[in-house]
PDB file of C-alpha atoms and ligand atoms in Angstrom:
ATOM      1  CA  UNK A 111      98.058  84.569 111.820  1.00 80.00           C
ATOM      2  CA  UNK A 112      99.995  87.265 113.546  1.00 78.00           C
ATOM      3  CA  UNK A 113      99.045  86.422 117.186  1.00 95.00           C
ATOM      4  CA  UNK A 114     100.313  82.885 116.571  1.00 98.00           C
ATOM      5  CA  UNK A 115     103.378  81.915 118.805  1.00 98.00           C
ATOM      6  CA  UNK A 116     105.307  78.752 118.139  1.00 98.00           C
ATOM      7  CA  UNK A 117     107.258  78.012 121.292  1.00 98.00           C
ATOM      8  CA  UNK A 118     108.793  75.244 123.403  1.00 98.00           C
ATOM      9  CA  UNK A 119     106.410  73.316 125.768  1.00 98.00           C
ATOM     10  CA  UNK A 120     106.692  74.439 129.367  1.00 98.00           C
ATOM     11  CA  UNK A 121     105.501  72.400 132.458  1.00 98.00           C
ATOM     12  CA  UNK A 122     102.379  74.587 132.781  1.00 98.00           C
ATOM     13  CA  UNK A 123     101.466  73.465 129.239  1.00 98.00           C
ATOM     14  CA  UNK A 124     101.130  69.845 130.002  1.00 98.00           C
ATOM     15  CA  UNK A 125      97.425  69.544 130.562  1.00 98.00           C
ATOM     16  CA  UNK A 126      96.666  71.737 127.625  1.00 98.00           C
ATOM     17  CA  UNK A 127      98.914  69.540 125.271  1.00 98.00           C
ATOM     18  CA  UNK A 128      96.957  66.589 126.540  1.00 98.00           C
ATOM     19  CA  UNK A 129      93.603  68.331 125.712  1.00 98.00           C
ATOM     20  CA  UNK A 130      94.806  69.236 122.280  1.00 98.00           C
ATOM     21  CA  UNK A 131      95.627  65.710 121.529  1.00 98.00           C
ATOM     22  CA  UNK A 132      92.382  64.309 122.806  1.00 98.00           C
ATOM     23  CA  UNK A 133      90.374  66.884 120.981  1.00 98.00           C
ATOM     24  CA  UNK A 134      92.227  66.042 117.475  1.00 98.00           C
ATOM     25  CA  UNK A 135      92.515  62.259 117.788  1.00 98.00           C
ATOM     26  CA  UNK A 136      89.375  59.805 117.818  1.00 97.00           C
ATOM     27  CA  UNK A 137      90.927  57.979 120.830  1.00 97.00           C
ATOM     28  CA  UNK A 138      92.938  59.053 123.806  1.00 97.00           C
ATOM     29  CA  UNK A 139      96.055  56.927 122.746  1.00 98.00           C
ATOM     30  CA  UNK A 140      98.017  59.747 121.356  1.00 98.00           C
ATOM     31  CA  UNK A 141      97.482  61.870 124.321  1.00 98.00           C
ATOM     32  CA  UNK A 142      98.550  59.038 126.554  1.00 98.00           C
ATOM     33  CA  UNK A 143     101.614  58.320 124.381  1.00 98.00           C
ATOM     34  CA  UNK A 144     102.763  62.036 124.630  1.00 98.00           C
ATOM     35  CA  UNK A 145     102.378  61.748 128.418  1.00 98.00           C
ATOM     36  CA  UNK A 146     104.342  58.464 128.457  1.00 98.00           C
ATOM     37  CA  UNK A 147     107.153  59.750 126.291  1.00 98.00           C
ATOM     38  CA  UNK A 148     107.413  62.904 128.387  1.00 98.00           C
ATOM     39  CA  UNK A 149     107.512  60.719 131.649  1.00 98.00           C
ATOM     40  CA  UNK A 150     110.130  58.413 130.140  1.00 98.00           C
ATOM     41  CA  UNK A 151     112.598  61.296 129.075  1.00 98.00           C
ATOM     42  CA  UNK A 152     112.029  60.532 125.304  1.00 98.00           C
ATOM     43  CA  UNK A 153     111.148  64.209 124.284  1.00 98.00           C
ATOM     44  CA  UNK A 154     113.679  65.908 122.046  1.00 98.00           C
ATOM     45  CA  UNK A 155     111.564  68.690 120.821  1.00 98.00           C
ATOM     46  CA  UNK A 156     107.959  69.496 121.903  1.00 98.00           C
ATOM     47  CA  UNK A 157     106.500  72.661 120.530  1.00 99.00           C
ATOM     48  CA  UNK A 158     103.152  74.176 121.150  1.00 98.00           C
ATOM     49  CA  UNK A 159     101.050  76.657 118.950  1.00 98.00           C
ATOM     50  CA  UNK A 160      99.988  79.438 121.348  1.00 98.00           C
ATOM     51  CA  UNK A 161      97.246  81.946 120.306  1.00 98.00           C
ATOM     52  CA  UNK A 162      96.899  84.621 122.959  1.00 97.00           C
ATOM     53  CA  UNK A 163      97.523  82.269 125.740  1.00 97.00           C
ATOM     54  CA  UNK A 164      95.431  79.282 124.315  1.00 97.00           C
ATOM     55  CA  UNK A 165      97.232  76.100 123.391  1.00 98.00           C
ATOM     56  CA  UNK A 166      95.743  75.164 119.979  1.00 98.00           C
ATOM     57  CA  UNK A 167      98.309  72.838 118.576  1.00 98.00           C
ATOM     58  CA  UNK A 168     101.279  70.561 119.533  1.00 98.00           C
ATOM     59  CA  UNK A 169     103.970  68.772 117.786  1.00 99.00           C
ATOM     60  CA  UNK A 170     106.601  66.377 119.099  1.00 98.00           C
ATOM     61  CA  UNK A 171     109.832  64.900 117.800  1.00 98.00           C
ATOM     62  CA  UNK A 172     111.562  61.830 119.166  1.00 98.00           C
ATOM     63  CA  UNK A 173     114.819  59.946 118.326  1.00 98.00           C
ATOM     64  CA  UNK A 174     114.611  57.312 115.687  1.00 98.00           C
ATOM     65  CA  UNK A 175     117.129  54.292 115.788  1.00 97.00           C
ATOM     66  CA  UNK A 176     118.063  52.933 112.359  1.00 97.00           C
ATOM     67  CA  UNK A 177     118.693  49.381 111.873  1.00 96.00           C
ATOM     68  CA  UNK A 178     121.478  49.277 111.100  1.00 95.00           C
ATOM     69  CA  UNK A 179     123.346  52.304 112.576  1.00 90.00           C
ATOM     70  CA  UNK A 180     121.026  52.968 115.727  1.00 89.00           C
ATOM     71  CA  UNK A 181     120.767  56.405 117.228  1.00 88.00           C
ATOM     72  CA  UNK A 182     124.205  57.597 115.912  1.00 91.00           C
ATOM     73  CA  UNK A 183     122.642  58.027 112.423  1.00 94.00           C
ATOM     74  CA  UNK A 184     120.984  61.224 114.034  1.00 97.00           C
ATOM     75  CA  UNK A 185     117.458  60.743 112.497  1.00 98.00           C
ATOM     76  CA  UNK A 186     114.454  61.907 114.281  1.00 98.00           C
ATOM     77  CA  UNK A 187     110.761  61.140 113.998  1.00 98.00           C
ATOM     78  CA  UNK A 188     107.820  63.532 113.841  1.00 98.00           C
ATOM     79  CA  UNK A 189     104.891  62.200 115.745  1.00 98.00           C
ATOM     80  CA  UNK A 190     102.256  62.928 117.041  1.00 98.00           C
ATOM     81  CA  UNK A 191     100.975  66.290 115.910  1.00 98.00           C
ATOM     82  CA  UNK A 192      97.735  67.814 116.319  1.00 98.00           C
ATOM     83  CA  UNK A 193      95.652  70.952 116.096  1.00 98.00           C
ATOM     84  CA  UNK A 194      92.390  71.437 117.805  1.00 98.00           C
ATOM     85  CA  UNK A 195      89.705  70.844 115.288  1.00 98.00           C
ATOM     86  CA  UNK A 196      88.282  74.316 115.498  1.00 98.00           C
ATOM     87  CA  UNK A 197      91.628  75.688 114.620  1.00 98.00           C
ATOM     88  CA  UNK A 198      92.552  73.360 111.858  1.00 98.00           C
ATOM     89  CA  UNK A 199      92.885  74.719 108.089  1.00 98.00           C
ATOM     90  CA  UNK A 200      94.424  78.018 109.229  1.00 97.00           C
ATOM     91  CA  UNK A 201      98.091  77.327 108.736  1.00 98.00           C
ATOM     92  CA  UNK A 202      98.837  76.251 112.356  1.00 98.00           C
ATOM     93  CA  UNK A 203     100.020  72.691 111.687  1.00 98.00           C
ATOM     94  CA  UNK A 204     102.132  73.922 108.726  1.00 98.00           C
ATOM     95  CA  UNK A 205     103.817  76.650 111.056  1.00 98.00           C
ATOM     96  CA  UNK A 206     104.376  73.844 113.623  1.00 98.00           C
ATOM     97  CA  UNK A 207     106.095  71.535 111.169  1.00 98.00           C
ATOM     98  CA  UNK A 208     108.338  74.418 109.644  1.00 98.00           C
ATOM     99  CA  UNK A 209     109.642  75.498 113.098  1.00 98.00           C
ATOM    100  CA  UNK A 210     110.042  71.943 114.026  1.00 98.00           C
ATOM    101  CA  UNK A 211     112.246  71.065 111.015  1.00 98.00           C
ATOM    102  CA  UNK A 212     114.348  74.110 111.457  1.00 98.00           C
ATOM    103  CA  UNK A 213     115.018  73.330 115.100  1.00 98.00           C
ATOM    104  CA  UNK A 214     115.761  69.743 114.342  1.00 98.00           C
ATOM    105  CA  UNK A 215     118.356  70.888 111.695  1.00 98.00           C
ATOM    106  CA  UNK A 216     119.858  73.269 114.423  1.00 98.00           C
ATOM    107  CA  UNK A 217     119.910  70.293 116.841  1.00 98.00           C
ATOM    108  CA  UNK A 218     122.136  68.423 114.416  1.00 97.00           C
ATOM    109  CA  UNK A 219     119.720  65.958 113.062  1.00 98.00           C
ATOM    110  CA  UNK A 220     120.384  64.651 109.488  1.00 97.00           C
ATOM    111  CA  UNK A 221     116.766  63.602 108.609  1.00 98.00           C
ATOM    112  CA  UNK A 222     113.158  63.229 109.722  1.00 98.00           C
ATOM    113  CA  UNK A 223     110.568  60.520 109.176  1.00 98.00           C
ATOM    114  CA  UNK A 224     107.012  60.663 109.522  1.00 98.00           C
ATOM    115  CA  UNK A 225     104.068  58.222 109.216  1.00 98.00           C
ATOM    116  CA  UNK A 226     101.154  60.472 108.316  1.00 97.00           C
ATOM    117  CA  UNK A 227      98.873  62.075 105.742  1.00 96.00           C
ATOM    118  CA  UNK A 228     100.497  61.712 102.381  1.00 97.00           C
ATOM    119  CA  UNK A 229      98.379  64.888 101.163  1.00 97.00           C
ATOM    120  CA  UNK A 230      99.991  67.173 104.055  1.00 98.00           C
ATOM    121  CA  UNK A 231     103.782  66.431 104.549  1.00 98.00           C
ATOM    122  CA  UNK A 232     105.009  66.508 100.687  1.00 98.00           C
ATOM    123  CA  UNK A 233     104.434  70.442 100.821  1.00 98.00           C
ATOM    124  CA  UNK A 234     107.562  70.652 103.423  1.00 98.00           C
ATOM    125  CA  UNK A 235     109.672  68.502 101.093  1.00 98.00           C
ATOM    126  CA  UNK A 236     108.773  65.033 102.507  1.00 98.00           C
ATOM    127  CA  UNK A 237     108.824  62.167  99.976  1.00 98.00           C
ATOM    128  CA  UNK A 238     108.238  58.468 100.511  1.00 98.00           C
ATOM    129  CA  UNK A 239     110.947  56.915 102.657  1.00 98.00           C
ATOM    130  CA  UNK A 240     111.327  54.185 100.352  1.00 98.00           C
ATOM    131  CA  UNK A 241     113.120  56.580  97.972  1.00 97.00           C
ATOM    132  CA  UNK A 242     115.853  57.197 100.586  1.00 97.00           C
ATOM    133  CA  UNK A 243     116.033  53.241 101.199  1.00 98.00           C
ATOM    134  CA  UNK A 244     114.295  53.749 104.510  1.00 98.00           C
ATOM    135  CA  UNK A 245     111.521  51.250 105.604  1.00 98.00           C
ATOM    136  CA  UNK A 246     109.004  51.571 108.415  1.00 97.00           C
ATOM    137  CA  UNK A 247     109.009  49.239 111.498  1.00 95.00           C
ATOM    138  CA  UNK A 248     105.303  49.391 111.130  1.00 94.00           C
ATOM    139  CA  UNK A 249     102.901  48.077 108.442  1.00 94.00           C
ATOM    140  CA  UNK A 250     102.244  51.330 106.588  1.00 95.00           C
ATOM    141  CA  UNK A 251     101.433  52.219 103.039  1.00 97.00           C
ATOM    142  CA  UNK A 252     104.494  53.285 101.005  1.00 97.00           C
ATOM    143  CA  UNK A 253     103.156  56.767 100.445  1.00 97.00           C
ATOM    144  CA  UNK A 254     102.376  57.301 104.159  1.00 98.00           C
ATOM    145  CA  UNK A 255     105.939  56.711 105.450  1.00 98.00           C
ATOM    146  CA  UNK A 256     107.865  59.584 104.457  1.00 98.00           C
ATOM    147  CA  UNK A 257     111.490  61.173 104.879  1.00 98.00           C
ATOM    148  CA  UNK A 258     113.093  64.511 104.559  1.00 98.00           C
ATOM    149  CA  UNK A 259     116.895  65.352 104.552  1.00 98.00           C
ATOM    150  CA  UNK A 260     117.769  68.340 106.548  1.00 98.00           C
ATOM    151  CA  UNK A 261     120.148  69.805 104.272  1.00 92.00           C
ATOM    152  CA  UNK A 262     122.273  68.430 101.435  1.00 94.00           C
ATOM    153  CA  UNK A 263     122.970  65.121 103.234  1.00 94.00           C
ATOM    154  CA  UNK A 264     122.367  61.515 102.246  1.00 95.00           C
ATOM    155  CA  UNK A 265     120.038  59.730 104.587  1.00 97.00           C
ATOM    156  CA  UNK A 266     120.994  56.418 106.240  1.00 97.00           C
ATOM    157  CA  UNK A 267     119.309  53.432 104.735  1.00 97.00           C
ATOM    158  CA  UNK A 268     117.558  50.656 106.747  1.00 98.00           C
ATOM    159  CA  UNK A 269     114.637  50.166 108.865  1.00 98.00           C
ATOM    160  CA  UNK A 270     113.440  53.169 111.160  1.00 98.00           C
ATOM    161  CA  UNK A 271     112.544  52.217 114.508  1.00 98.00           C
ATOM    162  CA  UNK A 272     110.444  54.481 116.696  1.00 98.00           C
ATOM    163  CA  UNK A 273     110.835  54.628 120.506  1.00 98.00           C
ATOM    164  CA  UNK A 274     109.150  51.442 122.122  1.00 97.00           C
ATOM    165  CA  UNK A 275     106.447  53.575 123.692  1.00 98.00           C
ATOM    166  CA  UNK A 276     104.935  53.919 120.189  1.00 97.00           C
ATOM    167  CA  UNK A 277     104.137  50.196 120.226  1.00 94.00           C
ATOM    168  CA  UNK A 278     101.083  51.145 122.401  1.00 88.00           C
ATOM    169  CA  UNK A 279      99.375  53.161 119.747  1.00 90.00           C
TER     170      UNK A 279
HETATM  171  C1  LIG B 411      97.013  67.289 110.313  1.00 94.24           C
HETATM  172  C2  LIG B 411      96.814  68.429 111.065  1.00 94.24           C
HETATM  173  C3  LIG B 411      97.777  68.502 112.308  1.00 94.24           C
HETATM  174  C4  LIG B 411      97.056  69.692 110.209  1.00 94.24           C
HETATM  175  O1  LIG B 411      96.867  70.850 111.012  1.00 94.24           O
HETATM  176  P1  LIG B 411      96.259  72.331 110.403  1.00 94.24           P
HETATM  177  O2  LIG B 411      96.381  73.386 111.282  1.00 94.24           O
HETATM  178  O3  LIG B 411      94.818  71.937 109.981  1.00 94.24           O
HETATM  179  O4  LIG B 411      97.196  72.424 109.038  1.00 94.24           O
HETATM  180  P2  LIG B 411      97.280  73.702 108.069  1.00 94.24           P
HETATM  181  O5  LIG B 411      96.061  74.482 108.316  1.00 94.24           O
HETATM  182  O6  LIG B 411      98.688  74.269 108.242  1.00 94.24           O
HETATM  183  O7  LIG B 411      97.209  72.765 106.686  1.00 94.24           O
HETATM  184  C5  LIG B 411      95.895  72.362 106.357  1.00 94.24           C
HETATM  185  C6  LIG B 411      96.100  71.079 105.287  1.00 94.24           C
HETATM  186  O8  LIG B 411      96.298  69.838 105.963  1.00 94.24           O
HETATM  187  C7  LIG B 411      95.435  68.868 105.191  1.00 94.24           C
HETATM  188  N1  LIG B 411      95.023  67.922 105.961  1.00 94.24           N
HETATM  189  C8  LIG B 411      94.572  67.845 107.217  1.00 94.24           C
HETATM  190  N2  LIG B 411      94.158  66.590 107.565  1.00 94.24           N
HETATM  191  C9  LIG B 411      94.342  65.766 106.566  1.00 94.24           C
HETATM  192  C10 LIG B 411      94.093  64.438 106.351  1.00 94.24           C
HETATM  193  N3  LIG B 411      93.418  63.697 107.158  1.00 94.24           N
HETATM  194  N4  LIG B 411      94.693  64.060 105.088  1.00 94.24           N
HETATM  195  C11 LIG B 411      95.200  64.740 104.225  1.00 94.24           C
HETATM  196  N5  LIG B 411      95.473  66.040 104.461  1.00 94.24           N
HETATM  197  C12 LIG B 411      95.005  66.556 105.690  1.00 94.24           C
HETATM  198  C13 LIG B 411      94.298  69.760 104.804  1.00 94.24           C
HETATM  199  O9  LIG B 411      93.555  69.248 103.738  1.00 94.24           O
HETATM  200  C14 LIG B 411      94.972  71.075 104.447  1.00 94.24           C
HETATM  201  O10 LIG B 411      95.433  70.981 103.125  1.00 94.24           O
HETATM  202  P3  LIG B 411      95.250  72.131 102.122  1.00 94.24           P
HETATM  203  O11 LIG B 411      96.185  73.407 102.673  1.00 94.24           O
HETATM  204  O12 LIG B 411      95.752  71.625 100.618  1.00 94.24           O
HETATM  205  O13 LIG B 411      93.926  72.584 102.017  1.00 94.24           O
HETATM  206  C15 LIG B 411      95.301  68.590 111.731  1.00 94.24           C
HETATM  207  O14 LIG B 411      94.406  68.435 110.692  1.00 94.24           O
HETATM  208  C16 LIG B 411      94.925  67.499 112.850  1.00 94.24           C
HETATM  209  O15 LIG B 411      95.221  67.883 113.917  1.00 94.24           O
HETATM  210  N6  LIG B 411      94.419  66.384 112.356  1.00 94.24           N
HETATM  211  C17 LIG B 411      93.959  65.426 113.519  1.00 94.24           C
HETATM  212  C18 LIG B 411      95.165  64.656 114.051  1.00 94.24           C
HETATM  213  C19 LIG B 411      96.088  64.149 112.932  1.00 94.24           C
HETATM  214  O16 LIG B 411      95.671  63.426 112.059  1.00 94.24           O
HETATM  215  N7  LIG B 411      97.388  64.431 113.111  1.00 94.24           N
HETATM  216  C20 LIG B 411      98.466  64.061 112.197  1.00 94.24           C
HETATM  217  C21 LIG B 411      98.908  62.833 112.131  1.00 94.24           C
HETATM  218  S1  LIG B 411      99.969  62.448 110.783  1.00 94.24           S
END
């Protein structure tokens, strides 16, 4: 889509980002989570998909603390991400993930974890996190909790802890 611009969220996008999350998810929980994480200063990377001024998608990355190792392990979590239902299936979600992964690598992160659709994330190189010796703090099916090394690095083993705000979802 040549009129698709993946860019950093700005303050004027905040209401549109909320609307994207409300439209894509069944409840308002993810939209509220995004607002709380922003208010609490937990955003590392928040990207929007902008089609001619309309915000149609959003992706967020927040720091992960590994147990053991903590934040020094430089792991990051992809969550949540959303594309407006009427814009899904056009490659916008994939464009958000690809740009997000590039930016995380540039920011010096070693790896990314995601808890999500096992049919979607493997196309970007994600594999079950258990193969890297990483477990999820939440109760999740093995194939749904995935990890990706950003470069030729070994990922830290242990339990991946999301920011406490995620407990509310
Ligand atoms: C998941 C999501 C962000 C993908 O965005 P998108 O713009 O449609 O993504 P793309 O067009 O790049 O890719 C579409 C692919 O995602 C897959 N996909 C979408 N939802 C899926 C689901 N629930 N389970 C498995 N795969 C899914 C589609 O099957 C499609 O696969 P294909 O290319 O093999 O046909 C979007 O469907 C969405 O917002 N869903 C609702 C919210 C959500 O579930 N967020 C993700 C939490 S992990």
